[in-house]
Every structure is written in structure tokens, then in C-alpha cells.
PDB file of C-alpha atoms in Angstrom:
ATOM      1  CA  MET Q 258      -4.626   9.587   0.738  1.00 45.00           C
ATOM      2  CA  ARG Q 259      -2.347  11.204   3.354  1.00 40.00           C
ATOM      3  CA  ARG Q 260      -1.686   9.539   6.648  1.00 40.00           C
ATOM      4  CA  ARG Q 261       0.694  10.612   9.256  1.00 35.00           C
ATOM      5  CA  PHE Q 262       3.543   8.190  10.248  1.00 33.00           C
ATOM      6  CA  ARG Q 263       6.406   7.958  12.738  1.00 34.00           C
ATOM      7  CA  ARG Q 264       9.306   5.943  12.634  1.00 35.00           C
ATOM      8  CA  THR Q 265       9.552   2.600  14.702  1.00 36.00           C
ATOM      9  CA  GLY Q 266      12.432   0.416  15.381  1.00 35.00           C
ATOM     10  CA  GLY Q 267      12.832  -2.938  13.758  1.00 35.00           C
ATOM     11  CA  PRO Q 268      15.716  -5.338  12.827  1.00 32.00           C
ATOM     12  CA  GLY Q 269      16.991  -4.317   9.364  1.00 30.00           C
ATOM     13  CA  ASN Q 270      13.902  -2.410   8.739  1.00 33.00           C
ATOM     14  CA  ALA Q 271      13.044   1.234   9.242  1.00 41.00           C
ATOM     15  CA  ALA Q 272       9.270   0.565   9.812  1.00 38.00           C
ATOM     16  CA  ILE Q 273       6.803   3.396  10.031  1.00 51.00           C
ATOM     17  CA  ALA Q 274       3.586   3.270  12.220  1.00 45.00           C
ATOM     18  CA  ALA Q 275       0.417   5.406  11.729  1.00 43.00           C
ATOM     19  CA  VAL Q 276      -0.259   7.790  14.429  1.00 35.00           C
ATOM     20  CA  THR Q 277      -3.017  10.156  13.004  1.00 29.00           C
ATOM     21  CA  VAL Q 278      -5.035  10.529  10.020  1.00 35.00           C
ATOM     22  CA  CYS Q 279      -4.633  13.424   7.307  1.00 40.00           C
ATOM     23  CA  ALA Q 280      -6.166  13.531   3.656  1.00 37.00           C
ATOM     24  CA  LEU Q 281      -3.786  11.049   1.818  1.00 50.00           C
ATOM     25  CA  CYS Q 282      -6.902  10.678  -0.190  1.00 50.00           C
ATOM     26  CA  ALA Q 283      -9.555  13.302   0.777  1.00 51.00           C
ATOM     27  CA  GLY Q 284     -11.963  11.981  -1.752  1.00 53.00           C
ATOM     28  CA  MET Q 285     -12.154  15.259  -3.828  1.00 53.00           C
ATOM     29  CA  TRP Q 286     -13.766  13.377  -6.682  1.00 58.00           C
ATOM     30  CA  LEU Q 287     -16.403  12.113  -4.658  1.00 54.00           C
ATOM     31  CA  LEU Q 288     -16.810  15.556  -3.069  1.00 52.00           C
ATOM     32  CA  HIS Q 289     -17.230  17.402  -6.561  1.00 54.00           C
ATOM     33  CA  GLY Q 290     -19.139  14.292  -8.403  1.00 55.00           C
ATOM     34  CA  GLY Q 291     -22.376  14.284  -6.232  1.00 51.00           C
ATOM     35  CA  THR Q 292     -24.402  11.370  -5.524  1.00 48.00           C
ATOM     36  CA  GLY Q 293     -23.569   9.938  -9.161  1.00 50.00           C
ATOM     37  CA  THR Q 294     -19.867   9.324  -8.554  1.00 59.00           C
ATOM     38  CA  GLN Q 295     -19.103   5.728  -7.636  1.00 74.00           C
ATOM     39  CA  ALA Q 296     -17.107   5.012  -4.379  1.00 82.00           C
ATOM     40  CA  PRO Q 297     -14.114   2.694  -4.778  1.00 89.00           C
ATOM     41  CA  PRO Q 298     -14.498  -0.987  -4.237  1.00 92.00           C
ATOM     42  CA  GLN Q 299     -13.709  -2.340  -0.745  1.00 92.00           C
ATOM     43  CA  PRO Q 300     -12.416  -5.649   0.231  1.00 93.00           C
ATOM     44  CA  SER Q 301     -14.784  -8.375   1.601  1.00 92.00           C
ATOM     45  CA  ALA Q 302     -14.455 -10.186   4.814  1.00 91.00           C
ATOM     46  CA  ALA Q 303     -13.250 -13.319   2.838  1.00 93.00           C
ATOM     47  CA  GLN Q 304     -10.178 -11.568   1.759  1.00 96.00           C
ATOM     48  CA  ALA Q 305      -9.134 -10.802   5.384  1.00 93.00           C
ATOM     49  CA  ARG Q 306      -5.872 -12.854   6.558  1.00 83.00           C
ATOM     50  CA  THR Q 307      -6.264 -16.369   8.637  1.00 77.00           C
ATOM     51  CA  GLY Q 308      -3.914 -18.318  10.451  1.00 66.00           C
ATOM     52  CA  ASN Q 309      -3.906 -20.810   7.570  1.00 61.00           C
ATOM     53  CA  ASP Q 310      -3.036 -18.222   5.067  1.00 58.00           C
ATOM     54  CA  ASP Q 311       0.102 -17.413   7.024  1.00 54.00           C
ATOM     55  CA  ARG Q 312       1.040 -20.950   7.273  1.00 51.00           C
ATOM     56  CA  GLY Q 313       0.700 -21.584   3.593  1.00 50.00           C
ATOM     57  CA  ALA Q 314       2.587 -18.356   2.929  1.00 50.00           C
ATOM     58  CA  ASP Q 315       5.493 -19.388   5.020  1.00 52.00           C
ATOM     59  CA  ARG Q 316       6.038 -22.559   2.942  1.00 53.00           C
ATOM     60  CA  ALA Q 317       5.901 -20.751  -0.285  1.00 67.00           C
ATOM     61  CA  SER Q 318       8.174 -17.767   0.390  1.00 86.00           C
ATOM     62  CA  ALA Q 319      11.112 -17.169  -2.010  1.00 96.00           C
ATOM     63  CA  PRO Q 320      14.690 -16.250  -0.856  1.00 96.00           C
ATOM     64  CA  ALA Q 321      15.046 -12.624  -0.133  1.00 97.00           C
ATOM     65  CA  LEU Q 322      16.837 -10.363  -2.852  1.00 98.00           C
ATOM     66  CA  PRO Q 323      19.485  -7.855  -2.092  1.00 97.00           C
ATOM     67  CA  PRO Q 324      18.533  -4.284  -1.464  1.00 97.00           C
ATOM     68  CA  SER Q 325      17.524  -2.190  -4.538  1.00 98.00           C
ATOM     69  CA  PRO Q 326      15.301   0.567  -5.190  1.00 97.00           C
ATOM     70  CA  PRO Q 327      11.959  -0.144  -6.870  1.00 98.00           C
ATOM     71  CA  ASP Q 328      11.093   1.646 -10.100  1.00 98.00           C
ATOM     72  CA  ARG Q 329       7.662   0.380 -11.053  1.00 98.00           C
ATOM     73  CA  ILE Q 330       4.647  -1.581  -9.546  1.00 98.00           C
ATOM     74  CA  ARG Q 331       2.251  -3.842 -11.671  1.00 98.00           C
ATOM     75  CA  ILE Q 332      -0.794  -5.539 -10.336  1.00 98.00           C
ATOM     76  CA  PRO Q 333      -2.355  -7.245 -13.443  1.00 98.00           C
ATOM     77  CA  ALA Q 334      -5.650  -8.062 -11.913  1.00 98.00           C
ATOM     78  CA  ILE Q 335      -6.660  -4.680 -11.293  1.00 98.00           C
ATOM     79  CA  GLY Q 336      -4.917  -2.949 -14.230  1.00 98.00           C
ATOM     80  CA  VAL Q 337      -2.305  -1.131 -12.305  1.00 98.00           C
ATOM     81  CA  ASP Q 338       1.100  -0.415 -14.074  1.00 98.00           C
ATOM     82  CA  ALA Q 339       2.635   2.522 -12.545  1.00 98.00           C
ATOM     83  CA  PRO Q 340       5.986   4.196 -11.803  1.00 98.00           C
ATOM     84  CA  LEU Q 341       7.266   4.546  -8.279  1.00 98.00           C
ATOM     85  CA  THR Q 342       8.728   7.630  -6.594  1.00 96.00           C
ATOM     86  CA  GLY Q 343      10.587   7.541  -3.372  1.00 94.00           C
ATOM     87  CA  LEU Q 344       8.661   9.212  -0.434  1.00 88.00           C
ATOM     88  CA  GLY Q 345      10.225  10.601   2.639  1.00 79.00           C
ATOM     89  CA  LEU Q 346       9.108  11.903   5.899  1.00 74.00           C
ATOM     90  CA  THR Q 347       7.701  15.592   6.261  1.00 70.00           C
ATOM     91  CA  ARG Q 348       8.957  17.934   9.033  1.00 72.00           C
ATOM     92  CA  THR Q 349       6.009  16.802  11.059  1.00 63.00           C
ATOM     93  CA  GLY Q 350       7.017  13.110  10.835  1.00 61.00           C
ATOM     94  CA  SER Q 351       4.268  12.135   8.411  1.00 63.00           C
ATOM     95  CA  LEU Q 352       5.017  10.161   5.128  1.00 69.00           C
ATOM     96  CA  ASP Q 353       5.052  12.337   2.216  1.00 76.00           C
ATOM     97  CA  ALA Q 354       2.592  11.480  -0.799  1.00 81.00           C
ATOM     98  CA  PRO Q 355       2.993  11.296  -4.389  1.00 87.00           C
ATOM     99  CA  PRO Q 356       1.738  14.524  -6.193  1.00 87.00           C
ATOM    100  CA  ALA Q 357      -1.899  14.281  -6.275  1.00 84.00           C
ATOM    101  CA  ASP Q 358      -2.228  15.769  -9.858  1.00 87.00           C
ATOM    102  CA  ARG Q 359      -0.172  12.636 -11.297  1.00 91.00           C
ATOM    103  CA  GLU Q 360      -2.871  10.025 -10.852  1.00 92.00           C
ATOM    104  CA  ASN Q 361      -0.809   7.020 -12.114  1.00 96.00           C
ATOM    105  CA  LEU Q 362       2.060   7.533  -9.745  1.00 96.00           C
ATOM    106  CA  ALA Q 363       2.666   5.469  -6.636  1.00 95.00           C
ATOM    107  CA  GLY Q 364       5.279   5.942  -3.863  1.00 94.00           C
ATOM    108  CA  TRP Q 365       7.437   3.737  -1.749  1.00 94.00           C
ATOM    109  CA  TYR Q 366       8.926   4.663   1.564  1.00 90.00           C
ATOM    110  CA  GLU Q 367      12.710   4.888   0.598  1.00 90.00           C
ATOM    111  CA  ALA Q 368      14.145   5.088   4.101  1.00 88.00           C
ATOM    112  CA  GLY Q 369      12.681   1.561   4.828  1.00 90.00           C
ATOM    113  CA  THR Q 370      12.851  -1.824   3.256  1.00 94.00           C
ATOM    114  CA  THR Q 371      13.278  -2.218  -0.485  1.00 96.00           C
ATOM    115  CA  PRO Q 372      10.739  -4.364  -1.945  1.00 98.00           C
ATOM    116  CA  GLY Q 373      12.322  -8.086  -2.210  1.00 98.00           C
ATOM    117  CA  GLU Q 374      14.696  -7.805   0.626  1.00 96.00           C
ATOM    118  CA  THR Q 375      13.888  -9.158   4.159  1.00 95.00           C
ATOM    119  CA  GLY Q 376      11.447  -6.923   5.919  1.00 94.00           C
ATOM    120  CA  THR Q 377       8.241  -4.878   5.354  1.00 93.00           C
ATOM    121  CA  ALA Q 378       8.305  -2.679   2.328  1.00 94.00           C
ATOM    122  CA  ILE Q 379       5.810   0.049   2.127  1.00 92.00           C
ATOM    123  CA  VAL Q 380       4.112   1.385  -1.124  1.00 94.00           C
ATOM    124  CA  ALA Q 381       1.260   4.032  -1.017  1.00 90.00           C
ATOM    125  CA  GLY Q 382      -0.801   5.762  -3.415  1.00 91.00           C
ATOM    126  CA  HIS Q 383      -3.949   7.808  -4.012  1.00 90.00           C
ATOM    127  CA  VAL Q 384      -7.150   6.343  -4.466  1.00 90.00           C
ATOM    128  CA  ASP Q 385      -8.510   9.384  -6.352  1.00 88.00           C
ATOM    129  CA  ASN Q 386      -8.088  13.040  -7.034  1.00 85.00           C
ATOM    130  CA  ALA Q 387     -10.207  15.842  -8.048  1.00 81.00           C
ATOM    131  CA  ASP Q 388     -10.375  14.726 -11.662  1.00 84.00           C
ATOM    132  CA  GLY Q 389     -11.293  11.000 -10.919  1.00 86.00           C
ATOM    133  CA  PRO Q 390      -9.790   7.672  -9.959  1.00 91.00           C
ATOM    134  CA  ALA Q 391      -6.061   7.382  -9.248  1.00 92.00           C
ATOM    135  CA  VAL Q 392      -3.505   4.614  -9.343  1.00 95.00           C
ATOM    136  CA  PHE Q 393      -4.985   2.452  -6.328  1.00 94.00           C
ATOM    137  CA  TYR Q 394      -8.730   3.158  -6.950  1.00 93.00           C
ATOM    138  CA  SER Q 395      -9.372  -0.755  -7.432  1.00 96.00           C
ATOM    139  CA  LEU Q 396      -7.101  -1.965  -4.782  1.00 96.00           C
ATOM    140  CA  GLY Q 397      -9.966  -2.996  -2.591  1.00 96.00           C
ATOM    141  CA  ALA Q 398     -11.129  -5.307  -5.497  1.00 97.00           C
ATOM    142  CA  LEU Q 399      -7.775  -7.393  -5.355  1.00 98.00           C
ATOM    143  CA  ARG Q 400      -8.027 -10.933  -3.989  1.00 97.00           C
ATOM    144  CA  LYS Q 401      -6.018 -13.247  -2.188  1.00 97.00           C
ATOM    145  CA  GLY Q 402      -3.527 -15.076  -4.500  1.00 96.00           C
ATOM    146  CA  GLY Q 403      -3.277 -12.304  -6.796  1.00 97.00           C
ATOM    147  CA  THR Q 404       0.273 -11.269  -8.168  1.00 98.00           C
ATOM    148  CA  ILE Q 405       2.119  -7.928  -7.708  1.00 98.00           C
ATOM    149  CA  GLU Q 406       5.332  -7.336  -9.539  1.00 98.00           C
ATOM    150  CA  VAL Q 407       7.894  -4.725  -8.687  1.00 98.00           C
ATOM    151  CA  ASP Q 408      10.453  -3.873 -11.144  1.00 98.00           C
ATOM    152  CA  ARG Q 409      13.854  -3.104  -9.284  1.00 98.00           C
ATOM    153  CA  ARG Q 410      16.681  -0.890 -10.543  1.00 98.00           C
ATOM    154  CA  ASP Q 411      19.120  -3.864 -10.437  1.00 98.00           C
ATOM    155  CA  GLY Q 412      17.264  -5.426 -13.327  1.00 98.00           C
ATOM    156  CA  THR Q 413      15.429  -7.867 -11.224  1.00 98.00           C
ATOM    157  CA  VAL Q 414      11.610  -8.194 -10.808  1.00 98.00           C
ATOM    158  CA  ALA Q 415      10.188  -9.309  -7.407  1.00 98.00           C
ATOM    159  CA  VAL Q 416       7.115 -11.139  -7.629  1.00 98.00           C
ATOM    160  CA  PHE Q 417       4.680 -11.030  -4.679  1.00 98.00           C
ATOM    161  CA  THR Q 418       1.596 -13.199  -3.884  1.00 97.00           C
ATOM    162  CA  VAL Q 419      -1.284 -11.354  -1.983  1.00 97.00           C
ATOM    163  CA  ASP Q 420      -1.973 -13.000   1.251  1.00 96.00           C
ATOM    164  CA  ALA Q 421      -4.923 -10.797   2.414  1.00 97.00           C
ATOM    165  CA  VAL Q 422      -6.667  -7.600   1.432  1.00 97.00           C
ATOM    166  CA  GLU Q 423      -8.071  -5.680   4.585  1.00 96.00           C
ATOM    167  CA  VAL Q 424      -9.774  -2.437   5.452  1.00 94.00           C
ATOM    168  CA  TYR Q 425      -9.440  -0.555   8.659  1.00 91.00           C
ATOM    169  CA  ASP Q 426     -11.108   2.377  10.329  1.00 87.00           C
ATOM    170  CA  ALA Q 427      -8.314   5.091  11.091  1.00 79.00           C
ATOM    171  CA  ARG Q 428      -9.197   4.886  14.825  1.00 81.00           C
ATOM    172  CA  ASP Q 429      -8.489   0.978  14.852  1.00 86.00           C
ATOM    173  CA  PHE Q 430      -5.566   0.831  12.527  1.00 82.00           C
ATOM    174  CA  PRO Q 431      -3.255  -2.046  13.459  1.00 86.00           C
ATOM    175  CA  ASP Q 432       0.029  -0.426  13.186  1.00 80.00           C
ATOM    176  CA  GLY Q 433       2.126  -3.294  14.425  1.00 83.00           C
ATOM    177  CA  LYS Q 434       0.364  -5.518  11.960  1.00 89.00           C
ATOM    178  CA  VAL Q 435       0.853  -3.258   8.910  1.00 88.00           C
ATOM    179  CA  TYR Q 436       4.299  -1.883   9.478  1.00 85.00           C
ATOM    180  CA  GLY Q 437       6.122  -4.178  11.910  1.00 86.00           C
ATOM    181  CA  ALA Q 438       9.430  -5.896  11.184  1.00 88.00           C
ATOM    182  CA  VAL Q 439       9.043  -9.508   9.650  1.00 92.00           C
ATOM    183  CA  PRO Q 440      11.714 -12.196   9.044  1.00 94.00           C
ATOM    184  CA  ARG Q 441      10.940 -12.536   5.350  1.00 95.00           C
ATOM    185  CA  PRO Q 442      10.278 -10.360   2.287  1.00 97.00           C
ATOM    186  CA  GLU Q 443       7.017  -8.796   2.597  1.00 97.00           C
ATOM    187  CA  LEU Q 444       5.082  -5.857   0.958  1.00 97.00           C
ATOM    188  CA  ARG Q 445       2.206  -3.618   1.956  1.00 95.00           C
ATOM    189  CA  VAL Q 446       0.307  -1.644  -0.475  1.00 95.00           C
ATOM    190  CA  ILE Q 447      -1.801   0.934   1.002  1.00 91.00           C
ATOM    191  CA  THR Q 448      -4.582   3.580   0.006  1.00 90.00           C
ATOM    192  CA  CYS Q 449      -7.566   5.189   1.432  1.00 87.00           C
ATOM    193  CA  GLY Q 450     -10.924   3.480   2.052  1.00 87.00           C
ATOM    194  CA  GLY Q 451     -13.525   2.559   4.397  1.00 84.00           C
ATOM    195  CA  GLY Q 452     -16.439   5.025   5.169  1.00 80.00           C
ATOM    196  CA  TYR Q 453     -16.493   8.520   3.549  1.00 80.00           C
ATOM    197  CA  SER Q 454     -17.310  11.727   5.096  1.00 75.00           C
ATOM    198  CA  ARG Q 455     -17.964  14.767   2.882  1.00 74.00           C
ATOM    199  CA  THR Q 456     -16.108  16.805   5.761  1.00 72.00           C
ATOM    200  CA  THR Q 457     -13.081  14.846   6.311  1.00 71.00           C
ATOM    201  CA  GLY Q 458     -12.889  12.340   3.333  1.00 76.00           C
ATOM    202  CA  TYR Q 459     -12.064   8.627   3.710  1.00 83.00           C
ATOM    203  CA  GLN Q 460     -12.212   7.335   7.202  1.00 82.00           C
ATOM    204  CA  GLY Q 461      -9.719   4.504   7.034  1.00 85.00           C
ATOM    205  CA  ASN Q 462      -7.293   2.512   4.712  1.00 88.00           C
ATOM    206  CA  VAL Q 463      -7.234  -0.551   2.375  1.00 93.00           C
ATOM    207  CA  VAL Q 464      -4.116  -2.460   3.037  1.00 94.00           C
ATOM    208  CA  VAL Q 465      -2.865  -5.265   0.826  1.00 96.00           C
ATOM    209  CA  TYR Q 466      -0.542  -7.944   2.451  1.00 97.00           C
ATOM    210  CA  ALA Q 467       1.691  -9.779   0.197  1.00 97.00           C
ATOM    211  CA  HIS Q 468       4.989 -11.825   0.371  1.00 97.00           C
ATOM    212  CA  LEU Q 469       7.794 -12.701  -1.930  1.00 98.00           C
ATOM    213  CA  THR Q 470       7.174 -15.829  -4.088  1.00 97.00           C
ATOM    214  CA  GLY Q 471       9.774 -15.385  -6.864  1.00 97.00           C
ATOM    215  CA  SER Q 472      12.017 -13.312  -9.031  1.00 97.00           C
ATOM    216  CA  ARG Q 473      13.298 -13.099 -12.404  1.00 96.00           C
TER     217      ARG Q 473
END
């Protein structure tokens, strides 16, 4: 999964916004697997964010944590337990991606918010590579109310609750909604998804919205 990003301003938050699409997940496994290869799951409309979801999440938010780099992400419902590597921006302004040959590695935007502090923290990873499914292959199967845990370098674990799981076509990607600054600790987990073309790969992104509900 490789999308291009640019920095945008935001209070206390080096947010990023999508401007054009590259092959963050080009779908090489689908391309080489033929018709027998199964596409990754995609979220249903029932998992989309609603106004009621937002109001309930506000009441359940936990106090923000101090900044600390994340080292690992766990999403028990879909079997994710993966180390995190820092991601920067390329010379063209795009968000770099984790090495494609390390299928169980995700990345976080290290110039932005750290998971657990106030603001929008960004985690991204591949849906597949040439050999098969990668770290976020099943992200589209995650449901509202699911738990995401992030191990932080200061020894704390930030616990997030999933508010919504949505899929967007690249041409209609809601930059502000996904990457914009927020007044509480939130997390976005992003991979490729949507329609698939053998010429250009995946046509959009799956985005998980979550907010901090605890720590230990």
C-alpha cells in the first residue's frame, strides 16, 4: 500500500493528507495468483461512522498520555501482532512505506502524533505482497467496538476502541476526516482496499477510526 501524502497544519499535530495514489499495496499477490486468489475482506456499510457513534465515543474517552514512540500494535480480533517501524516522508512528499518483503511489519508516521497523545496518530501497513497476505490483510473485517493495543516505548500500553471501519475510493478520499487534527487521542489504521485493477492495483483505502479508551 503506498499513498502519497503531504503535511498539513494542525494544533499539536503534524497531520498528513493524501494528495494522489501510488501502489502502497499494488496487489502483487492478486496479480500473480490468478482468479483463485481471494481478495481481502472489505468493511460493510454497517461499520461506517455515525453521529451516535461520535457522541458515545466522546463520553468514553480516556485521558491523553504523554508522547512516547510506539513499538508494537496488536488487534486481537483479526490476529494482528506486529512490530512498528517509524515512517518518514520521501523527497516527493509521500509517506514512506514499510519494506514490502516484511509482511508482518507496520509503520507509524513518526513526525506526527504518537499513539495515545492528543491528536491523530497514523499507522499504515501493506495488505499483501507478492508472496501472499501481509500485516493488514484482514483489516476490513474489523468491527466497531474492537480493541487495538499499542505498546509504547515508555512501558505503557495505549488501548483504543474502534469507532468505525470505512473504505474509500482514492478519488473521494476524505483527507480532513482521516488526517485532520482532533482534540482527543485518536488512531487511524490504514491499508489498501476497495476495487482492484490488474493495471493499477487497489483503487482505494480501508481506514479504521479508533479513540483512546484506556491504558496500562
